[in-house]
PDB file of C-alpha atoms in Angstrom:
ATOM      1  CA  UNK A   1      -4.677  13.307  13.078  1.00  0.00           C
ATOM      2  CA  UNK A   2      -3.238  10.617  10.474  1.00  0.00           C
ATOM      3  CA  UNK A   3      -5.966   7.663  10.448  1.00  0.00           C
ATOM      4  CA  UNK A   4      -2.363   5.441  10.786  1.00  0.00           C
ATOM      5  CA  UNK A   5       0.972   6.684  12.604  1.00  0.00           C
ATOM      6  CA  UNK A   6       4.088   4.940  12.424  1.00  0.00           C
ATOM      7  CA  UNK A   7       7.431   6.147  13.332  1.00  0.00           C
ATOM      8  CA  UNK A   8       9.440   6.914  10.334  1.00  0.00           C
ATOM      9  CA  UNK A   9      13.133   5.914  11.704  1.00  0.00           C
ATOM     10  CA  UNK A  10      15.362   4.960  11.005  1.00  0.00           C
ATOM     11  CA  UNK A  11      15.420   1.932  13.345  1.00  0.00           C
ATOM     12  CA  UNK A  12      18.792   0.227  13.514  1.00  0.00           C
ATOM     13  CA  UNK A  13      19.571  -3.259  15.197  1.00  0.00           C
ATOM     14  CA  UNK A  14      22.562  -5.210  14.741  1.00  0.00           C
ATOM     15  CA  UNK A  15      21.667  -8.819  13.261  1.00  0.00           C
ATOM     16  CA  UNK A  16      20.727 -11.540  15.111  1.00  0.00           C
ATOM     17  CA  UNK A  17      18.695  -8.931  17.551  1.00  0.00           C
ATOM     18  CA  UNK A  18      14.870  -8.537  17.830  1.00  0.00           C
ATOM     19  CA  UNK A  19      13.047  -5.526  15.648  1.00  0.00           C
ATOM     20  CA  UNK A  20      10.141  -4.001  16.908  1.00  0.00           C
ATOM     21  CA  UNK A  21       8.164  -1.973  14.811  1.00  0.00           C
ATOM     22  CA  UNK A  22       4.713  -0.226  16.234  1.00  0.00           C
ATOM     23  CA  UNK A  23       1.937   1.450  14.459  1.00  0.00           C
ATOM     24  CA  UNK A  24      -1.182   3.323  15.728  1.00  0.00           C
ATOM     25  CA  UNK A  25      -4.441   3.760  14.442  1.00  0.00           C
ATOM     26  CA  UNK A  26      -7.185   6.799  15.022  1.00  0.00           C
ATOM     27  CA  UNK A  27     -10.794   4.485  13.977  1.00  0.00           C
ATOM     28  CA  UNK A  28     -11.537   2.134  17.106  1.00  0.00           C
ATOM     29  CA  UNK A  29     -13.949   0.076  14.876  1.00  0.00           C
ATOM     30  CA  UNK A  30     -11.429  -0.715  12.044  1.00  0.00           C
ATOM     31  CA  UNK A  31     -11.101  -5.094  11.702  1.00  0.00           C
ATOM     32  CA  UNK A  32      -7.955  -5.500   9.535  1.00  0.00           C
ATOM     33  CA  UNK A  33      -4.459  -4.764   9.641  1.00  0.00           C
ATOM     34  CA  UNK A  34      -1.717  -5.109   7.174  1.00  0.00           C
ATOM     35  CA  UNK A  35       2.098  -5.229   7.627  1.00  0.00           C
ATOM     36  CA  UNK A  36       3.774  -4.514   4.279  1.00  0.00           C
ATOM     37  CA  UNK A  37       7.814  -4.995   3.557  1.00  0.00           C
ATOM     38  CA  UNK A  38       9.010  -2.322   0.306  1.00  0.00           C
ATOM     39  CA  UNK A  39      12.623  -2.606  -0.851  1.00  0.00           C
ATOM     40  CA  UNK A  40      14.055   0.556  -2.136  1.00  0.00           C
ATOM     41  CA  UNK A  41      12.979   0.995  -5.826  1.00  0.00           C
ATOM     42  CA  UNK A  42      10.169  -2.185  -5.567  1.00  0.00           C
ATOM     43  CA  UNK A  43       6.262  -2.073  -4.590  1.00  0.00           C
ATOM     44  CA  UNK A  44       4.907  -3.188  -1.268  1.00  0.00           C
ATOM     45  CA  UNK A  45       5.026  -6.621  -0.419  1.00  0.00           C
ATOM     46  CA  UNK A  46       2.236  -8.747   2.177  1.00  0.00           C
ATOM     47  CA  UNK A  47       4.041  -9.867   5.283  1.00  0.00           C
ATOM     48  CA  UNK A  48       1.016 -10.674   7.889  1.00  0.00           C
ATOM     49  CA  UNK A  49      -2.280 -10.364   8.403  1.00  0.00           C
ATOM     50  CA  UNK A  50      -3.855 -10.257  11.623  1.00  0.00           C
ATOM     51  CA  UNK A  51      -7.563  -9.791  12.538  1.00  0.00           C
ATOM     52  CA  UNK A  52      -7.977 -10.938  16.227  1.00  0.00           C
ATOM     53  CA  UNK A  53      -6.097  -9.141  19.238  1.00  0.00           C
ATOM     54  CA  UNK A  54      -3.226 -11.414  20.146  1.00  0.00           C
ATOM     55  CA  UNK A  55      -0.080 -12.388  18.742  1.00  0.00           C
ATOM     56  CA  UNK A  56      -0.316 -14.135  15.452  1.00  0.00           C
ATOM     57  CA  UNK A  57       3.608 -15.733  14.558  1.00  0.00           C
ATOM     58  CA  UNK A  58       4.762 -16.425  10.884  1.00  0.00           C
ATOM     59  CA  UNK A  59       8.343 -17.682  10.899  1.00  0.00           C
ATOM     60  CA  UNK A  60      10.516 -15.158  12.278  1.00  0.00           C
ATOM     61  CA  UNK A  61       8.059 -12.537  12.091  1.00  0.00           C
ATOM     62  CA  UNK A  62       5.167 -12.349  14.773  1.00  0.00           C
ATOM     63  CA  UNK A  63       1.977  -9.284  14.669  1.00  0.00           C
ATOM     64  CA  UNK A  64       0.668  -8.378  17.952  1.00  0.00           C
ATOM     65  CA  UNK A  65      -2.770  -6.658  17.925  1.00  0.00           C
ATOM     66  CA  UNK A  66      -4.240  -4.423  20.388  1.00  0.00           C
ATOM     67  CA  UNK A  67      -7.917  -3.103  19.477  1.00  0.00           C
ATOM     68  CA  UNK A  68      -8.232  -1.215  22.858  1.00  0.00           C
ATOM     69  CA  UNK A  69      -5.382   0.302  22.820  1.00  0.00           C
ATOM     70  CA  UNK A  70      -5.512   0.724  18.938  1.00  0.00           C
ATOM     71  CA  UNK A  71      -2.275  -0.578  17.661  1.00  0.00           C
ATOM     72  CA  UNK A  72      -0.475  -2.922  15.740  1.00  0.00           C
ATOM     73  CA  UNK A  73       2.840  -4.101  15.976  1.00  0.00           C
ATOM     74  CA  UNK A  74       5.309  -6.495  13.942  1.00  0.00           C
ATOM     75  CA  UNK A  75       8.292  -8.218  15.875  1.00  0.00           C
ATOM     76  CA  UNK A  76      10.878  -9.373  13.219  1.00  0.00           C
ATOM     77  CA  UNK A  77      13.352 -12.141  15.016  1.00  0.00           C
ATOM     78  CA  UNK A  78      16.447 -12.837  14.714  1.00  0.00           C
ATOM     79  CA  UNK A  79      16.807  -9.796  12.302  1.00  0.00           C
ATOM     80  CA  UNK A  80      18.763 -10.317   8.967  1.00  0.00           C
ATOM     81  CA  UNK A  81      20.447  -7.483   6.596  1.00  0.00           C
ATOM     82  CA  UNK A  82      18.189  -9.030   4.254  1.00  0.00           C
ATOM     83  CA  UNK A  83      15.379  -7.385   6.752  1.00  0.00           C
ATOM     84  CA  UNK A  84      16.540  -3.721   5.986  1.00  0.00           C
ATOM     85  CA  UNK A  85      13.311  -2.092   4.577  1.00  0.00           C
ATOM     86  CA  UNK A  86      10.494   0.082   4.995  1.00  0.00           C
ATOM     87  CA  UNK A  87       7.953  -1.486   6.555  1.00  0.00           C
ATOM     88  CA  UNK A  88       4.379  -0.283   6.084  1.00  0.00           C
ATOM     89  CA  UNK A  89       1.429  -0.650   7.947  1.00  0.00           C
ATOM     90  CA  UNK A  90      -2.325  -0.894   6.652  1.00  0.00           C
ATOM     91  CA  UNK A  91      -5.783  -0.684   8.181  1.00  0.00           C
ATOM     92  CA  UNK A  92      -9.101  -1.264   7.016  1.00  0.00           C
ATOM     93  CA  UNK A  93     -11.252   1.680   7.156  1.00  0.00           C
ATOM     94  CA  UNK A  94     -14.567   0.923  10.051  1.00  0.00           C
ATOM     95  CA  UNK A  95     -16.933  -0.526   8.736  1.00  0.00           C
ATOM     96  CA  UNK A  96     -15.601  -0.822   5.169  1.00  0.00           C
ATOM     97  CA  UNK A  97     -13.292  -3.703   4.105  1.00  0.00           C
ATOM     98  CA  UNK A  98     -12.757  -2.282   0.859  1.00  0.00           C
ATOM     99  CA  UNK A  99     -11.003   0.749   1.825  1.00  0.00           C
ATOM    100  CA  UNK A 100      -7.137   0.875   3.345  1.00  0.00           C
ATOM    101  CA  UNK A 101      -5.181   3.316   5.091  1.00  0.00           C
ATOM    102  CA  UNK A 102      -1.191   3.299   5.061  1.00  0.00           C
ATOM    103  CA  UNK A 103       1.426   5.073   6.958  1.00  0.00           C
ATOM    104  CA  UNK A 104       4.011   6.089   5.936  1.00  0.00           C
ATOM    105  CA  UNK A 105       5.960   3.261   6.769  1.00  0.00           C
ATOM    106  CA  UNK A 106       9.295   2.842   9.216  1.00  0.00           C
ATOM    107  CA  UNK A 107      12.453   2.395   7.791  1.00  0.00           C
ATOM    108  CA  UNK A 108      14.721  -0.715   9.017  1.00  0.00           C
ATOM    109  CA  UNK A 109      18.066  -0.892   8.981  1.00  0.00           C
ATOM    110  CA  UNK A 110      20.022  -4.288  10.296  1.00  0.00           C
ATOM    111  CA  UNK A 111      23.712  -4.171  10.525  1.00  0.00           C
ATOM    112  CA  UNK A 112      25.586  -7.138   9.975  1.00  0.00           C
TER     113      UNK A 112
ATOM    114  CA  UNK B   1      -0.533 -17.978 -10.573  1.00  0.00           C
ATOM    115  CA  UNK B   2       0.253 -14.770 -11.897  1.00  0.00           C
ATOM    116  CA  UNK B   3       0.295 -11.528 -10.052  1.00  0.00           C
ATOM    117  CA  UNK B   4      -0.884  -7.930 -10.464  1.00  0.00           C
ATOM    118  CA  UNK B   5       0.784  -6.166 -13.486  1.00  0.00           C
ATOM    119  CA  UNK B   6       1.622  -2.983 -14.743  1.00  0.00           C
ATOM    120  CA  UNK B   7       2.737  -1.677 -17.741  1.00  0.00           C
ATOM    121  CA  UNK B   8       4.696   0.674 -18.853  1.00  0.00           C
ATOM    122  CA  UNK B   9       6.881  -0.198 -15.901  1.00  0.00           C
ATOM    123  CA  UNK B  10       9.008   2.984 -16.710  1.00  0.00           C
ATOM    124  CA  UNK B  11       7.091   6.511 -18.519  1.00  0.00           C
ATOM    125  CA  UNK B  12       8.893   9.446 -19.141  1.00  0.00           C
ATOM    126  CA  UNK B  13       6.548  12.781 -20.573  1.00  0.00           C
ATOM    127  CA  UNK B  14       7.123  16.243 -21.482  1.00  0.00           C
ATOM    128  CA  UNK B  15       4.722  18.213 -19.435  1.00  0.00           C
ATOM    129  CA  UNK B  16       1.520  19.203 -20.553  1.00  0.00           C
ATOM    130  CA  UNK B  17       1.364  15.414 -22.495  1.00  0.00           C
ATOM    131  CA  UNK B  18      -1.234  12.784 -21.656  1.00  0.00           C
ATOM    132  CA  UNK B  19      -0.422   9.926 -20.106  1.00  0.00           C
ATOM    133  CA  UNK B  20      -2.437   5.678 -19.736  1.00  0.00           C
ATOM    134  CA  UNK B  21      -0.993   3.737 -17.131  1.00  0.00           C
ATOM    135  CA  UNK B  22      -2.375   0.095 -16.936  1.00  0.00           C
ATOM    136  CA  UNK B  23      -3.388  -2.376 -14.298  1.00  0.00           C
ATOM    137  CA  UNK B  24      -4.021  -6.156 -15.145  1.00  0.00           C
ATOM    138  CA  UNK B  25      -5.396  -7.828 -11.500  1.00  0.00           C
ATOM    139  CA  UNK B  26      -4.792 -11.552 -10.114  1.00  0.00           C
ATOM    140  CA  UNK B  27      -7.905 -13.288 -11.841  1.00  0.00           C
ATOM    141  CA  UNK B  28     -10.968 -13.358  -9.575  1.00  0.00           C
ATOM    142  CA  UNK B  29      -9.873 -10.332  -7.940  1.00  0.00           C
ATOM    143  CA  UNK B  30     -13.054  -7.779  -8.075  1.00  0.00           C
ATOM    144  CA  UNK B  31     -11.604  -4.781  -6.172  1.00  0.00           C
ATOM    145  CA  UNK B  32      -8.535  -2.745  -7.558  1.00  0.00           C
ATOM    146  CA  UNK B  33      -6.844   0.091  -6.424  1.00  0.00           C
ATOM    147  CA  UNK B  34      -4.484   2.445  -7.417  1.00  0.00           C
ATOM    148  CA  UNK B  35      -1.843   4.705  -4.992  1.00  0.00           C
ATOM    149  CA  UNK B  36       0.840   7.238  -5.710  1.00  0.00           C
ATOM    150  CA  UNK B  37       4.099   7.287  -4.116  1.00  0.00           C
ATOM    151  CA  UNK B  38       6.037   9.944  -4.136  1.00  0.00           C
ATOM    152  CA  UNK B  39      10.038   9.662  -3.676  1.00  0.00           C
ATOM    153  CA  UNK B  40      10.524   8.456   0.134  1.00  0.00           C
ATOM    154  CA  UNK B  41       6.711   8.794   0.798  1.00  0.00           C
ATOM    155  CA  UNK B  42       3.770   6.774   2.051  1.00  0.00           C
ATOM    156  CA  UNK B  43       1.101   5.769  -0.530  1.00  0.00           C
ATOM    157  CA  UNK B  44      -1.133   7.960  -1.670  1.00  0.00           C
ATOM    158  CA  UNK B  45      -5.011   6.285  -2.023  1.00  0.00           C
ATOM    159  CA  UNK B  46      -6.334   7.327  -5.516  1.00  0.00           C
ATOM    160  CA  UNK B  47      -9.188   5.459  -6.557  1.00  0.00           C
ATOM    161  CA  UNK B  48     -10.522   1.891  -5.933  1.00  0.00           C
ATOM    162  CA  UNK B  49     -13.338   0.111  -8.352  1.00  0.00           C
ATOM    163  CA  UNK B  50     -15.357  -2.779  -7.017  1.00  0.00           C
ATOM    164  CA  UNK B  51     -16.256  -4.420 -10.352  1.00  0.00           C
ATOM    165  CA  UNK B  52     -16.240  -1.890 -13.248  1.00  0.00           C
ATOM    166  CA  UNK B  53     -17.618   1.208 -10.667  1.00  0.00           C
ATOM    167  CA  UNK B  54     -15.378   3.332  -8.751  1.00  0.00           C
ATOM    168  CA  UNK B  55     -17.392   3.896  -5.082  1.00  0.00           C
ATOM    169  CA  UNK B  56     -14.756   6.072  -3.993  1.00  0.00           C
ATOM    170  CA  UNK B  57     -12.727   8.537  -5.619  1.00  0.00           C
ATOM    171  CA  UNK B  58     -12.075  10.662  -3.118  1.00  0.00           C
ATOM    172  CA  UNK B  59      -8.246  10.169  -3.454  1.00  0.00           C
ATOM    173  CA  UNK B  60      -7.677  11.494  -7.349  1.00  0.00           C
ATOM    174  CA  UNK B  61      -5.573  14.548  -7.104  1.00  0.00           C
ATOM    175  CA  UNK B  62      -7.779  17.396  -9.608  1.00  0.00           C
ATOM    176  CA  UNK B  63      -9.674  16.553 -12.879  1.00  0.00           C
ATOM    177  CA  UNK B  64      -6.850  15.730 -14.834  1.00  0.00           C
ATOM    178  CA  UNK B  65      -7.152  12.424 -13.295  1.00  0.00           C
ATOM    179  CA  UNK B  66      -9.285   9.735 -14.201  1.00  0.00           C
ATOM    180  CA  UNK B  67      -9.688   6.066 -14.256  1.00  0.00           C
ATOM    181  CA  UNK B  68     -11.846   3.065 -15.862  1.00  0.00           C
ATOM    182  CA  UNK B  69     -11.840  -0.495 -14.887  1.00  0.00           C
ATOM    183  CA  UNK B  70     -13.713  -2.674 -18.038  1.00  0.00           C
ATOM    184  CA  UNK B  71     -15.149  -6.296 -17.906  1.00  0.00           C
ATOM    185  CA  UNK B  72     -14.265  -6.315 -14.215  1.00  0.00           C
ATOM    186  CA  UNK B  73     -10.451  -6.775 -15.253  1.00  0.00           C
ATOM    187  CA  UNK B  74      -8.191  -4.520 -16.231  1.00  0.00           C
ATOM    188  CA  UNK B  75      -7.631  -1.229 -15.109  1.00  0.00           C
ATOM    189  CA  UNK B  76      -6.500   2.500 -16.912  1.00  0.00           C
ATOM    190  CA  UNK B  77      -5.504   5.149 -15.522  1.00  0.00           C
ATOM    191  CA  UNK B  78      -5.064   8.380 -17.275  1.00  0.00           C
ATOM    192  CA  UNK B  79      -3.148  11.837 -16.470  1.00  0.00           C
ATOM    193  CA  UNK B  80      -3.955  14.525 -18.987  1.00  0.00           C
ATOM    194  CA  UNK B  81      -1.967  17.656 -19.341  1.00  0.00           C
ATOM    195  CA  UNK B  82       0.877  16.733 -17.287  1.00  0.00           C
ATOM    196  CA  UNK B  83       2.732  18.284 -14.672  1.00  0.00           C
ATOM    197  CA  UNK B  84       5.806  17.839 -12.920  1.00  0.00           C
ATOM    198  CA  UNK B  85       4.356  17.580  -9.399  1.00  0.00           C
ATOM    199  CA  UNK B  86       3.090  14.194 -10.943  1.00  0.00           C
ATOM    200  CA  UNK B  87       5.932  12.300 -10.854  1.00  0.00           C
ATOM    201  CA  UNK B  88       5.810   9.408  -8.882  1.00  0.00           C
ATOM    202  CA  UNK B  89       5.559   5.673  -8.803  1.00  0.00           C
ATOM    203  CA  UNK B  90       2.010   4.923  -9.420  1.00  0.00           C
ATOM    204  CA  UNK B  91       0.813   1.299  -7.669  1.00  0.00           C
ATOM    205  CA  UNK B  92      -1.728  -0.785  -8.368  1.00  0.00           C
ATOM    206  CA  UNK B  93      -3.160  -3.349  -6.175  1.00  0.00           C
ATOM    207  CA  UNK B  94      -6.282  -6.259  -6.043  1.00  0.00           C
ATOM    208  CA  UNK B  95      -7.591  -8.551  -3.502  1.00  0.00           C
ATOM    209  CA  UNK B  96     -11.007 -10.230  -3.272  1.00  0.00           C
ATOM    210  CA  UNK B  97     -13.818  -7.698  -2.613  1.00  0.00           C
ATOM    211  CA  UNK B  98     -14.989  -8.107   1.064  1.00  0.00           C
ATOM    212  CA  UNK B  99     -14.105  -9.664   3.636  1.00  0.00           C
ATOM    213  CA  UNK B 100     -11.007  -9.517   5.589  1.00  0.00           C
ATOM    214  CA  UNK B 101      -8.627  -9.912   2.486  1.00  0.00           C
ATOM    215  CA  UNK B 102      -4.977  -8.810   1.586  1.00  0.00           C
ATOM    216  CA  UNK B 103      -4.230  -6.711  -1.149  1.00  0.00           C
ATOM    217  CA  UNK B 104      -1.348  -7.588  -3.570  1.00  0.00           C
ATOM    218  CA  UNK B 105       0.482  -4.599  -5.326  1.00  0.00           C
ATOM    219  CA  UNK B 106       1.932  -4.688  -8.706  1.00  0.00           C
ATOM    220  CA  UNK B 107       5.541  -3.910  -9.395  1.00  0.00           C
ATOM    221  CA  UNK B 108       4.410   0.212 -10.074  1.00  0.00           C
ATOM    222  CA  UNK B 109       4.832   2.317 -13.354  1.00  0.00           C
ATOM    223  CA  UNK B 110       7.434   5.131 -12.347  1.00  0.00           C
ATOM    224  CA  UNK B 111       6.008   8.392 -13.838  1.00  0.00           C
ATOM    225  CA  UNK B 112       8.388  11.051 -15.081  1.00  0.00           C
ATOM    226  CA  UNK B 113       7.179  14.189 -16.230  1.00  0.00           C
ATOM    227  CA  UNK B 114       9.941  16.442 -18.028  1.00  0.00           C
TER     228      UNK B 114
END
């Protein structure tokens, strides 16, 4: 089992809707968790952070955490063409900050 | 301030050539990693260095790989003998060593091996 799952896609939502994207995790004790936007052709690029189970909002983008049910997810609102990406999720390893697991990331698509 | 960067952003080799890709951190940042990325795939962990040593370099691919980090700043990483199977965009990011912090990724050298 990947230490981080996310469903490859590709998701498609016309613009103006609401994109959810959802990513598991396998270590219960990990404490961080990334959401990373990559353009075709560029690196990866730091969209939230979010620590604490909850919601945590940033614009039109909100990350909801769920540590007992081990997963992460990124709600993108009011979705944009400018949106259409891969978006990548990240997770501390347990008990180590320094260390980071991706997957493989879910591809967005937003159709004007 | 200034981000991570990379250089050569573009590197194409004849196989069986050696290769230095390099990593220049955001200043203060003390832990640096570098990932692969294959075309259409998730990254690939290589190696990370906290200061100048490497505590985990589980990721690097065979002996042919091999990095240094000196004066706790920039970063090399070197292919030798290369193959085709090692083309791919190679990333480097920093943050701030512990902690709950982000890492910030470079724009990428894309590695082509002829």
């Amino acid at each position: 089992q990947k230490e981080v799952e996310q469903n490859s896609g590709p998701l498609s939502v016309p613009e103006g809707a609401i994109a959810s994207l959802n990513c598991t995790y396998s270590d219960r004790v990990s404490q961080s968790f990334f959401w990373y936007r990559q353009y075709s052709g560029k690196s990866p690029e730091l969209i939230m952070s979010i620590y604490s189970n909850g919601d945590k909002e940033d614009g039109r983008f909100t990350a909801q955490l769920n540590k007992a049910s081990q997963y992460v997810s990124l709600l993108i609102r009011d979705s944009q063409p400018s949106d259409s990406a891969t978006y990548l999720c990240a997770v501390n390893e347990a008990n180590n900050f320094n260390k980071f697991y991706f997957g493989s990331g879910t591809k967005l698509n937003v159709k004007p | 301030g200034a981000g991570v960067s990379q250089s050569p952003s573009n590197k194409v080799t004849e196989k069986g050539k050696d290769v230095e890709l390099r990593c220049d951190p955001i200043s203060g940042h003390t832990a640096l990693y570098w990932y692969r990325q294959s075309l259409g795939q998730g990254l690939e962990f290589l190696i990370y260095f906290q200061g100048n040593s490497a505590p985990d370099k589980s990721g690097l691919p065979s002996d042919r790989f091999s990095a240094e980090r000196t004066g706790g700043s920039v970063s090399t990483l070197t292919i030798q003998r290369t193959q085709q199977e090692d083309s791919a965009v190679y990333l480097c990011a920093s943050r701030f060593a512990g902690g709950a912090y982000e890492q910030y990724f470079g724009p990428g050298t894309r590695l082509t091996v002829t």
